[in-house]
CSV table of N, CA, C and O in Angstrom, one decimal:
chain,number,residue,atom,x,y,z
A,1,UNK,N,3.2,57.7,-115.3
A,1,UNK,CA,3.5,56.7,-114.3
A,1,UNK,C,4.8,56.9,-113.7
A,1,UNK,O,5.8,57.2,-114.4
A,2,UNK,N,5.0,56.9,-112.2
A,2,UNK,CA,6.3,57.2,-112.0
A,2,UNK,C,7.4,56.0,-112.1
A,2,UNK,O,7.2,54.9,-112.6
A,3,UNK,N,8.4,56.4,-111.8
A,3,UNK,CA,9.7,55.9,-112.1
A,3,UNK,C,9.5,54.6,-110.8
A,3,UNK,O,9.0,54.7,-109.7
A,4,UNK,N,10.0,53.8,-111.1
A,4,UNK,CA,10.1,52.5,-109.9
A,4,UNK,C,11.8,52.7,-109.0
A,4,UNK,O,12.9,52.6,-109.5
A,5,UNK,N,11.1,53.0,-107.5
A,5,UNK,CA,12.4,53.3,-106.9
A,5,UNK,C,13.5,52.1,-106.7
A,5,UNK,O,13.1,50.9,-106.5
A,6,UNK,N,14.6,52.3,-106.7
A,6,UNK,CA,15.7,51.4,-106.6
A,6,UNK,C,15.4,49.8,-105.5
A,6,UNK,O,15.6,48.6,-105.7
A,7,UNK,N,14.9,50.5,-104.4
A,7,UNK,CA,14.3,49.4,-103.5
A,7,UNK,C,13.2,48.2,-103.4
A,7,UNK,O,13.1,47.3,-102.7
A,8,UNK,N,12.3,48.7,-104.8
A,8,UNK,CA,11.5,48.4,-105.2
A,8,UNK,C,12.2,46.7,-105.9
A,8,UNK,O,12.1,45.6,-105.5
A,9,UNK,N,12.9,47.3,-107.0
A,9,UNK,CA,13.7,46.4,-107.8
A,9,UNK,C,14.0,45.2,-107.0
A,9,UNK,O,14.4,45.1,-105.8
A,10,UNK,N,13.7,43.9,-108.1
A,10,UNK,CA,13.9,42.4,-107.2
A,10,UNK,C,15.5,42.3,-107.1
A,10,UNK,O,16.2,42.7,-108.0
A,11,UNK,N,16.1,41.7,-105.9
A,11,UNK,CA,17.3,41.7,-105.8
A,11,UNK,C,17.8,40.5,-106.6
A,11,UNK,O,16.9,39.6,-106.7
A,12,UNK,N,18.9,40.2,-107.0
A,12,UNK,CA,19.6,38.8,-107.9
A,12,UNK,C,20.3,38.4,-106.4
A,12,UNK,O,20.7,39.2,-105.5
A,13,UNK,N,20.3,37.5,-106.5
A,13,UNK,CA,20.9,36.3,-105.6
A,13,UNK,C,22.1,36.5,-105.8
A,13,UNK,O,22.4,36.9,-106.9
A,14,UNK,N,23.3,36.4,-104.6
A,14,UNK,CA,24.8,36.8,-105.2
A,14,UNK,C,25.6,35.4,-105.6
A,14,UNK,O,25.5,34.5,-104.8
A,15,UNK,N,26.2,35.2,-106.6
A,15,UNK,CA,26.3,33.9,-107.5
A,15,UNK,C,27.5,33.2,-106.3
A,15,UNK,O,28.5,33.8,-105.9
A,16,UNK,N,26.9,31.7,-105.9
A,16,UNK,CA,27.6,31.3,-105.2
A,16,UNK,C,28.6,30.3,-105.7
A,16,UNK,O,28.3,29.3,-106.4
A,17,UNK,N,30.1,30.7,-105.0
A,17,UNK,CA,31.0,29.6,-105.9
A,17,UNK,C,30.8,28.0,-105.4
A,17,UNK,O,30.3,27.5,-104.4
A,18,UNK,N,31.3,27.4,-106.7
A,18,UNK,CA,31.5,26.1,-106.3
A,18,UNK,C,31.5,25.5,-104.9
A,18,UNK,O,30.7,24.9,-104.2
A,19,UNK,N,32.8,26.1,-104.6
A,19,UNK,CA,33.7,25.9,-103.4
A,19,UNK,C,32.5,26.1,-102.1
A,19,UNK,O,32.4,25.3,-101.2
A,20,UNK,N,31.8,27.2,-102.2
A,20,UNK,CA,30.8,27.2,-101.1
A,20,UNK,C,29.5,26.2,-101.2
A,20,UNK,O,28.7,25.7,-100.4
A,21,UNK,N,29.5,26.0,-102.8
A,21,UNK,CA,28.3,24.6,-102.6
A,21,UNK,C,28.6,23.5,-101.8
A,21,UNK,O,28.0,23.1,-100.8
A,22,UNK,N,29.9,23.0,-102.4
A,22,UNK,CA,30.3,22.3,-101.9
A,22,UNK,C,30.2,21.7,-100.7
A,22,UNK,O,29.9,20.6,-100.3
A,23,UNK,N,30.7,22.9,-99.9
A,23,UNK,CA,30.8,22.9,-98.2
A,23,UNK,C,29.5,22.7,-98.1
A,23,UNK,O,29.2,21.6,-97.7
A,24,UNK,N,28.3,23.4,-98.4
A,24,UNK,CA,26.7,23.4,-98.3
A,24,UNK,C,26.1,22.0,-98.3
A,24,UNK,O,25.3,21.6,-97.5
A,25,UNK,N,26.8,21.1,-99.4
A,25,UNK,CA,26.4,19.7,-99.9
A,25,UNK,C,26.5,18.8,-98.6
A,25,UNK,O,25.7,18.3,-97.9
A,26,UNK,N,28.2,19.0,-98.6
A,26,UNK,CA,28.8,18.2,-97.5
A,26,UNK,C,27.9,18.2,-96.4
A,26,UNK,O,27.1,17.3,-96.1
A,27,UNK,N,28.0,19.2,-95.8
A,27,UNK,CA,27.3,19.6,-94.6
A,27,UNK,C,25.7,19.2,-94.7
A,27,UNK,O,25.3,18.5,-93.8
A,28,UNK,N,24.7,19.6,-95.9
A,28,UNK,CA,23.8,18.5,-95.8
A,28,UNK,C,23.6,17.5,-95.3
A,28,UNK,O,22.8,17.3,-94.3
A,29,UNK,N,24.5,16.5,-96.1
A,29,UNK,CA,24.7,15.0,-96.4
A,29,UNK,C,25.3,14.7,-95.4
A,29,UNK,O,25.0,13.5,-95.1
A,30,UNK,N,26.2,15.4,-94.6
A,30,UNK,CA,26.6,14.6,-93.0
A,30,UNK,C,25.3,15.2,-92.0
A,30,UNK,O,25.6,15.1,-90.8
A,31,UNK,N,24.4,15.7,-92.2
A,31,UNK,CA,23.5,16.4,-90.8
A,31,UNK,C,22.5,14.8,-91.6
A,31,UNK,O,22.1,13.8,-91.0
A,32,UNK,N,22.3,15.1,-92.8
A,32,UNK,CA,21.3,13.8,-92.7
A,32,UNK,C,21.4,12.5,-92.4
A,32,UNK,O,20.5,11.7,-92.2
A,33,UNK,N,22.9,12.4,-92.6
A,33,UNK,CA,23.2,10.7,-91.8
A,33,UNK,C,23.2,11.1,-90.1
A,33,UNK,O,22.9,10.2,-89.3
A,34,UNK,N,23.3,12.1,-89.8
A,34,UNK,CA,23.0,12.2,-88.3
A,34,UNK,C,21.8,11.8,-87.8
A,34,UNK,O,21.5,11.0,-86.9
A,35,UNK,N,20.6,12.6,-88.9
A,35,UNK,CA,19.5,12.2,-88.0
A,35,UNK,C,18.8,11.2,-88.5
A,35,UNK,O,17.7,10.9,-88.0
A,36,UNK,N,19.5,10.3,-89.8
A,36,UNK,CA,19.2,9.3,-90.0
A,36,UNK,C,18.3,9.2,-91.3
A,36,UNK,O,17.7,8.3,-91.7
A,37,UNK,N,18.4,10.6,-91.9
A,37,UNK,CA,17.3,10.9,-93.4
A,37,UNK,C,18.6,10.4,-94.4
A,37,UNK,O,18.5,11.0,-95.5
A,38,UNK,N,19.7,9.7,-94.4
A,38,UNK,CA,20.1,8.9,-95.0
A,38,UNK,C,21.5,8.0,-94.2
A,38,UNK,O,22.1,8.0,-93.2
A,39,UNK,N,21.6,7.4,-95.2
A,39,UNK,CA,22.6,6.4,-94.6
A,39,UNK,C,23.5,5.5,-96.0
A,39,UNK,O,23.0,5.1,-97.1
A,40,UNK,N,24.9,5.6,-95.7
A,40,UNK,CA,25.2,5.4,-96.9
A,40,UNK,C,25.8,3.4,-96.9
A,40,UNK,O,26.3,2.6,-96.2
A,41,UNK,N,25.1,3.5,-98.5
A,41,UNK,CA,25.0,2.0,-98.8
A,41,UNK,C,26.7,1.3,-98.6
A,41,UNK,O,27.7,1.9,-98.1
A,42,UNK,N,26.8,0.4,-98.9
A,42,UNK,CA,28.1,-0.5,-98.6
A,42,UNK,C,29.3,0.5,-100.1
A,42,UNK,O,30.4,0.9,-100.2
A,43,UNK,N,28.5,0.5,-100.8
A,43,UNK,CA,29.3,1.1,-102.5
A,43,UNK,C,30.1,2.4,-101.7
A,43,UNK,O,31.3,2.5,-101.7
A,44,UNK,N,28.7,3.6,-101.0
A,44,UNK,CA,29.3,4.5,-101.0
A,44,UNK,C,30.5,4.7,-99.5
A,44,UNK,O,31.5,5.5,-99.4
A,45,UNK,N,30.0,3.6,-98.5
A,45,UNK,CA,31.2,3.1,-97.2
A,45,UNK,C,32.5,3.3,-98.5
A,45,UNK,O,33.1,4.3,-98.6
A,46,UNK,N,32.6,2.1,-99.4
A,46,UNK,CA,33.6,1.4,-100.1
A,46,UNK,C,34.6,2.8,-100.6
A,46,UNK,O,35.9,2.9,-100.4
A,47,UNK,N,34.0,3.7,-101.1
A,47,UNK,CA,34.6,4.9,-101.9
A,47,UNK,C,34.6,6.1,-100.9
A,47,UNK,O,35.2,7.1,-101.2
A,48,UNK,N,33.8,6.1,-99.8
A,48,UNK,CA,34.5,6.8,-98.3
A,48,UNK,C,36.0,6.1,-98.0
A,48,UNK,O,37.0,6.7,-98.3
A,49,UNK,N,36.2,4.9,-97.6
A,49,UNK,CA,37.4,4.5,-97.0
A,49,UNK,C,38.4,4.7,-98.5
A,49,UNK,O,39.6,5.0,-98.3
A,50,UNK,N,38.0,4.5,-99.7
A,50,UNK,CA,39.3,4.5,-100.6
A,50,UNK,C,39.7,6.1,-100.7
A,50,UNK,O,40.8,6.5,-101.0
A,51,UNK,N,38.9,6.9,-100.4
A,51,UNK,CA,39.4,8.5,-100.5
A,51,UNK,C,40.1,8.8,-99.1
A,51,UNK,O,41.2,9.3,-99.1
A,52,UNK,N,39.4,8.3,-98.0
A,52,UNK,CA,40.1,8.3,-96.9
A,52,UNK,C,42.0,8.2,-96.5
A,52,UNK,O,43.0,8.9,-96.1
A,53,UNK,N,41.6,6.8,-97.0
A,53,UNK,CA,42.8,6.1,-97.3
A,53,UNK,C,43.9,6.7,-98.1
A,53,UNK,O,45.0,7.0,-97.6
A,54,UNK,N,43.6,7.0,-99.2
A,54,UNK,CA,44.0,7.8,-100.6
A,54,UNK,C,44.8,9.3,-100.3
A,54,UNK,O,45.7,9.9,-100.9
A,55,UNK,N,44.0,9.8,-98.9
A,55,UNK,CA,44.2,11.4,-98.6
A,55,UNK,C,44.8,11.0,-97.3
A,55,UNK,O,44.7,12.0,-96.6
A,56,UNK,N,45.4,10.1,-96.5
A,56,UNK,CA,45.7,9.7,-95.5
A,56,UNK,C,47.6,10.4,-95.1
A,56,UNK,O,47.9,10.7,-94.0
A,57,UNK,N,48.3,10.4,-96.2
A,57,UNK,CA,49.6,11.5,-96.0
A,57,UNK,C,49.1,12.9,-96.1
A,57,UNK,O,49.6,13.5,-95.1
A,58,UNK,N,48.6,13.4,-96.6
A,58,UNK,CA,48.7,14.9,-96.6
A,58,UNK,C,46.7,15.8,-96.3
A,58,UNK,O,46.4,17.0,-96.2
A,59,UNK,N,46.2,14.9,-96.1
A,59,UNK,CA,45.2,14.6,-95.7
A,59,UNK,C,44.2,16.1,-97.0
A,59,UNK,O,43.5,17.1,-96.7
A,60,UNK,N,44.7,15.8,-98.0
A,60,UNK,CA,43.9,16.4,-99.4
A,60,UNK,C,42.9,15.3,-100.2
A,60,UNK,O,43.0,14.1,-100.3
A,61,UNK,N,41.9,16.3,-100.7
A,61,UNK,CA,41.7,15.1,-101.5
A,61,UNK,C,41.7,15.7,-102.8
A,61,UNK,O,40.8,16.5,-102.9
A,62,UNK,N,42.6,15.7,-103.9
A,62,UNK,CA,43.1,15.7,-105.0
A,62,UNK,C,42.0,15.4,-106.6
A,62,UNK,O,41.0,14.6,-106.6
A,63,UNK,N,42.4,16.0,-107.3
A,63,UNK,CA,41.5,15.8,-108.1
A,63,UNK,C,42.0,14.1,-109.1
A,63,UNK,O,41.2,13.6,-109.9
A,64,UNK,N,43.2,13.6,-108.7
A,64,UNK,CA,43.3,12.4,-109.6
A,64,UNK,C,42.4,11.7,-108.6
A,64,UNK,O,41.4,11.0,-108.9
A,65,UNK,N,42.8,12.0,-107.3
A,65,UNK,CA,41.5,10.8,-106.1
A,65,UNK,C,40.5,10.9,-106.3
A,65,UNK,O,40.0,9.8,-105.9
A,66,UNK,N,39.8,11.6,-106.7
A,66,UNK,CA,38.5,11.7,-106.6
A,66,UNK,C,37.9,10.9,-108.0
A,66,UNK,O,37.0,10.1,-108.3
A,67,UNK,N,39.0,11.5,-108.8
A,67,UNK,CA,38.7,10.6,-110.5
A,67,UNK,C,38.3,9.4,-109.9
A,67,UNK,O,37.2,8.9,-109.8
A,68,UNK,N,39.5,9.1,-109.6
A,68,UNK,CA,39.8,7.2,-109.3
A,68,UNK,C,38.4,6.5,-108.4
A,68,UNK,O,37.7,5.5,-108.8
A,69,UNK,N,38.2,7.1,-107.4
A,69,UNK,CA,36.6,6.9,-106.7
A,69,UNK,C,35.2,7.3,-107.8
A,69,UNK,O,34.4,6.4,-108.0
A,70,UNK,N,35.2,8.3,-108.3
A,70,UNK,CA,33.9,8.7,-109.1
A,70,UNK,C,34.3,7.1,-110.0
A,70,UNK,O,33.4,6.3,-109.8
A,71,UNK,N,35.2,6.8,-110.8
A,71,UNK,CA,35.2,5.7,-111.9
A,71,UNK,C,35.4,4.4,-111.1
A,71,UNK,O,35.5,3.3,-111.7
A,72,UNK,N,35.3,4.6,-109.8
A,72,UNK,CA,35.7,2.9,-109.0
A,72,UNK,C,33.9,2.5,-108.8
A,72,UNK,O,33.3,1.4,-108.9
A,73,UNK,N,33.3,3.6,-108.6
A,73,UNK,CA,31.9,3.8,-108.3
A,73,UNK,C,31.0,3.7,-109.4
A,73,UNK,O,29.9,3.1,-109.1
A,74,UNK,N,31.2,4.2,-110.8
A,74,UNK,CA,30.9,3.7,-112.0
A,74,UNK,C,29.4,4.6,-111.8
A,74,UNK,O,29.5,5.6,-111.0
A,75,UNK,N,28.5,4.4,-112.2
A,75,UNK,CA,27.1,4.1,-113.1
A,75,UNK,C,26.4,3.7,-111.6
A,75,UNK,O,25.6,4.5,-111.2
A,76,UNK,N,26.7,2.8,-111.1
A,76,UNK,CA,25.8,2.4,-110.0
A,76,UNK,C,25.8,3.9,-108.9
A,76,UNK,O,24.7,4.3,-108.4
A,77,UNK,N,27.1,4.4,-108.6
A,77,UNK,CA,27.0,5.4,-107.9
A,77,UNK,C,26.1,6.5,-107.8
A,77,UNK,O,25.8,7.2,-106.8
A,78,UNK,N,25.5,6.8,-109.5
A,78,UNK,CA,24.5,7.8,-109.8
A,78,UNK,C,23.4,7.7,-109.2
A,78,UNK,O,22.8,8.7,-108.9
A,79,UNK,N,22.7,6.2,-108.9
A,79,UNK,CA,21.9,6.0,-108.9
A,79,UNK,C,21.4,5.5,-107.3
A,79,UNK,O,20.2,5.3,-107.0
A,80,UNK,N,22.6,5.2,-106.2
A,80,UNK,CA,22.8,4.7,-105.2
A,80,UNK,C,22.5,5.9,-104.4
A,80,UNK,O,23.2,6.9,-104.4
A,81,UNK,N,20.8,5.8,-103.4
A,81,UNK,CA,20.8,6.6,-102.4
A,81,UNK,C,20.2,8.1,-102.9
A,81,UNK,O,20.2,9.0,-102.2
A,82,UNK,N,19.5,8.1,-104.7
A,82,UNK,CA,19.1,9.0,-105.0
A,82,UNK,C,20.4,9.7,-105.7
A,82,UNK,O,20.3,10.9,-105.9
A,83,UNK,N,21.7,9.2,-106.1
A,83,UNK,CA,22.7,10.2,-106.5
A,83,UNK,C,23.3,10.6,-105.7
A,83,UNK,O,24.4,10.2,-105.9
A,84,UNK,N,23.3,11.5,-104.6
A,84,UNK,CA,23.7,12.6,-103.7
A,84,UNK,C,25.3,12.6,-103.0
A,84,UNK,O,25.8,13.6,-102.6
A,85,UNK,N,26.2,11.0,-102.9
A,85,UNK,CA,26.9,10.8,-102.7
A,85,UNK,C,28.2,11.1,-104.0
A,85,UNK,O,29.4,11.3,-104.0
A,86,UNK,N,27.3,11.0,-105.1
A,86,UNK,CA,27.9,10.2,-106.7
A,86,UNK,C,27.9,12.2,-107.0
A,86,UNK,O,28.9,12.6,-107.6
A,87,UNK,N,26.7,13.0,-106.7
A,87,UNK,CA,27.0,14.7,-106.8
A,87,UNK,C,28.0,15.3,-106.0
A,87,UNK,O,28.6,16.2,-106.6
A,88,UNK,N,28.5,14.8,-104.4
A,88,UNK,CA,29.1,15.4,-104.0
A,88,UNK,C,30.7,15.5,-104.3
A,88,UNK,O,31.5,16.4,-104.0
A,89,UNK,N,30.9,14.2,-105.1
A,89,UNK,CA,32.3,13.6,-105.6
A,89,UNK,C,32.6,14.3,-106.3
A,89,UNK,O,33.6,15.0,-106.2
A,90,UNK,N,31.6,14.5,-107.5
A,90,UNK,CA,31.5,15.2,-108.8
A,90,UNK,C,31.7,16.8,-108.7
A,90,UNK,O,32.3,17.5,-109.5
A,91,UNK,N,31.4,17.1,-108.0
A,91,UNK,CA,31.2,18.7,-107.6
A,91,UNK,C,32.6,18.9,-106.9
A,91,UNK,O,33.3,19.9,-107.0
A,92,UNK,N,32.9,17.6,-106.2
A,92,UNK,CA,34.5,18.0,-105.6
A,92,UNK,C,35.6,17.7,-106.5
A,92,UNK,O,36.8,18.0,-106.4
A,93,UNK,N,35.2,17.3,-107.2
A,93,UNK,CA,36.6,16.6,-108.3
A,93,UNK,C,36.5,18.0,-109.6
A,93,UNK,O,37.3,18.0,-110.6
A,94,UNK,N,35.5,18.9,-109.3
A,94,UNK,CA,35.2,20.1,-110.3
A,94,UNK,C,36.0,20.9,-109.1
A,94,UNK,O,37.2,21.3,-109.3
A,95,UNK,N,35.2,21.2,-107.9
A,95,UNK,CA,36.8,22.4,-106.8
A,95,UNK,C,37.8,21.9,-107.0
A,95,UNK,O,38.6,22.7,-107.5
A,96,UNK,N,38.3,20.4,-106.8
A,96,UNK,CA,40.3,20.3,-106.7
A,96,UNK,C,40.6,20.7,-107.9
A,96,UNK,O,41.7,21.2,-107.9
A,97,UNK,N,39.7,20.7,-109.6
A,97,UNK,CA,40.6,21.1,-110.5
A,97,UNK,C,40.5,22.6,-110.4
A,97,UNK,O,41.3,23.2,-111.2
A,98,UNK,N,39.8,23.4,-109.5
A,98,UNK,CA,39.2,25.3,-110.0
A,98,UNK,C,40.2,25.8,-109.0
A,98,UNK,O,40.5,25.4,-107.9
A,99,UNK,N,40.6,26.7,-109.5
A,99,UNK,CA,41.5,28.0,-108.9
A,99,UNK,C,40.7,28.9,-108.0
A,99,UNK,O,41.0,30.1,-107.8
A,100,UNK,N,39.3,28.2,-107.1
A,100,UNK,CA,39.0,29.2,-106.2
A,100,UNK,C,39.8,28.9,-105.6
A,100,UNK,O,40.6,27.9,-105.5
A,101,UNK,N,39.5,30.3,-104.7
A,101,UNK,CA,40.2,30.6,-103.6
A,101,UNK,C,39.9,30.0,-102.2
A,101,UNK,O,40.8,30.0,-101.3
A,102,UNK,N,38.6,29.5,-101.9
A,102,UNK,CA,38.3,28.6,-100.9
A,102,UNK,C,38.1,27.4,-100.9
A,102,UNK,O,37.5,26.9,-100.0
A,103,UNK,N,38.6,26.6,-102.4
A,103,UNK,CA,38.6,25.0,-102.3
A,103,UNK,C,39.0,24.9,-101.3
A,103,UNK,O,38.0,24.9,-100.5
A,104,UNK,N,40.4,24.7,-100.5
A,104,UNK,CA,40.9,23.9,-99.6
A,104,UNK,C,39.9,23.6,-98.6
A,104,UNK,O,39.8,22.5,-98.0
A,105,UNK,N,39.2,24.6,-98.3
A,105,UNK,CA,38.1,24.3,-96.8
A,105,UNK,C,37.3,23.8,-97.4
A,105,UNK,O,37.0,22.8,-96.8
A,106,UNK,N,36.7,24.1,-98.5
A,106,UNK,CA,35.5,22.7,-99.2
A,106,UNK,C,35.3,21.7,-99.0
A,106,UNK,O,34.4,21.1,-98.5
A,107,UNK,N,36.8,21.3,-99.7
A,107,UNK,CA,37.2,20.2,-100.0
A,107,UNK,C,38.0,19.4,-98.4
A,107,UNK,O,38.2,18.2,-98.2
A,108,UNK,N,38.3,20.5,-97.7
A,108,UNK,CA,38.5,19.7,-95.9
A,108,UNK,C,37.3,19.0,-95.4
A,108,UNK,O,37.3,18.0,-94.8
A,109,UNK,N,36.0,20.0,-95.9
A,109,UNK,CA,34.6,19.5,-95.3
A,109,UNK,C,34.5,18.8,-95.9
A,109,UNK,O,34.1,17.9,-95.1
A,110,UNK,N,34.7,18.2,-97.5
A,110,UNK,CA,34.2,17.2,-97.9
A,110,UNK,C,34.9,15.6,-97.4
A,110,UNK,O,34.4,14.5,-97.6
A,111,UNK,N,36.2,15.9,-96.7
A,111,UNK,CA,37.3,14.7,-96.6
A,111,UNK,C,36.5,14.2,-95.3
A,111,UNK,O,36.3,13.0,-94.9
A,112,UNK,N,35.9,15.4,-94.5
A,112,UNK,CA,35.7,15.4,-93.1
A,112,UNK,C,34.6,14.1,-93.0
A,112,UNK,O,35.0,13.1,-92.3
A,113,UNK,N,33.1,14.2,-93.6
A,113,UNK,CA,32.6,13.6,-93.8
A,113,UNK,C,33.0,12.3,-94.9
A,113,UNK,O,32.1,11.5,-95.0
A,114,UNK,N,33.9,12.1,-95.5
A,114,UNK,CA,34.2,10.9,-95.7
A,114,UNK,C,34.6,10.2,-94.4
A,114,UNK,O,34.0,9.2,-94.2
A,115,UNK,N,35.3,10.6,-93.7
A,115,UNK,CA,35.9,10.0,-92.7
A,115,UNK,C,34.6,9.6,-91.7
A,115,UNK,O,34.9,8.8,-90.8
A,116,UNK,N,33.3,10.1,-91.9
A,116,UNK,CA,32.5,10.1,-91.2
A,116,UNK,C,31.3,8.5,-91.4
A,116,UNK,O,30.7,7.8,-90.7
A,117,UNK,N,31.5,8.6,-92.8
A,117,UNK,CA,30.9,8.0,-93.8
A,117,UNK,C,31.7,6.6,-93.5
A,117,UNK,O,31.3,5.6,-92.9
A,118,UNK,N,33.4,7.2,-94.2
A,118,UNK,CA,33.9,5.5,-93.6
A,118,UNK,C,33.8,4.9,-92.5
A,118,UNK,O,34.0,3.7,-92.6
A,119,UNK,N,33.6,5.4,-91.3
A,119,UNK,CA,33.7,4.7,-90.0
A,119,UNK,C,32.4,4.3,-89.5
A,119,UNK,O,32.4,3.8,-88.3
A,120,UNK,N,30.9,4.5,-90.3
A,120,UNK,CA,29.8,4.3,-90.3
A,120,UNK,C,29.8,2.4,-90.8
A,120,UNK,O,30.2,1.9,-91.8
A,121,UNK,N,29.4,1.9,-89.9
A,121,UNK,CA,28.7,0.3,-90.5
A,121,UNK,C,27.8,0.3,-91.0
A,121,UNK,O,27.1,1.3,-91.0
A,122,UNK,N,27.6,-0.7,-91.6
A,122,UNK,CA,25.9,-1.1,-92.4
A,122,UNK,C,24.6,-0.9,-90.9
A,122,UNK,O,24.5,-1.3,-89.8
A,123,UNK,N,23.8,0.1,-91.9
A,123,UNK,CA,22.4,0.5,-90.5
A,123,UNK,C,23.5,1.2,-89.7
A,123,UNK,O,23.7,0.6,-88.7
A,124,UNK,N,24.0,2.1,-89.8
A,124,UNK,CA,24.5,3.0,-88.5
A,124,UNK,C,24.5,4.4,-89.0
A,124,UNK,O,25.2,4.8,-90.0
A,125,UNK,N,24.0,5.2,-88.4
A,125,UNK,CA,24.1,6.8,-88.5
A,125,UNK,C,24.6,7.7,-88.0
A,125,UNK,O,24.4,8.9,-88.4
């Protein structure tokens, strides 16, 4: 039987960091409040404007801020909107503690859509 050429072989996926999920998430979750496949409840407004607010001098969002939001948000957060708000926190508060090299732009994207999030009313996309 011959030998299986190199091309043949299935390729592995190249392991993607945190830091680029991240941005991936963000950018999701702000294209779908655009077109309206979500909209975030008053809890997740509430912990948009306190991270906002929080990152409003140096316009970072830090890993004690994000603590402080993920634990202001509790338990209900998991569960508010399918999770997806309460994953993006969690996933960000994992980049501000990691030594990649491209947190800061992640974690820009992720401030970006806060800011997007907080200035959203109840029913608005």
């Amino acid at each position: 039987m011959p030998e299986p050429l190199a091309a043949d072989a299935p390729v592995a996926p190249a392991p993607v960091s945190s830091s680029a999920l991240l941005a991936e998430l963000a950018t999701a979750l702000e294209q779908d409040a655009v077109t309206g496949a979500w909209a975030p409840t008053a809890l997740e407004r509430s912990l948009a404007r306190h991270l906002v607010i929080g990152s409003a001098g140096d316009l970072q969002l830090t890993a004690a801020l994000l603590r402080s939001a993920l634990w202001e948000g509790s338990a209900a957060l998991a569960h508010e909107n399918g999770g997806r708000f309460g994953s993006l926190l969690g996933l960000s508060f994992t980049v501000a503690e990691s030594s990649e090299p491209d947190r800061a732009g992640a974690l820009t994207r992720v401030r970006d859509v806060m800011e997007r999030v907080h200035a959203l009313g109840p029913g608005e996309v």
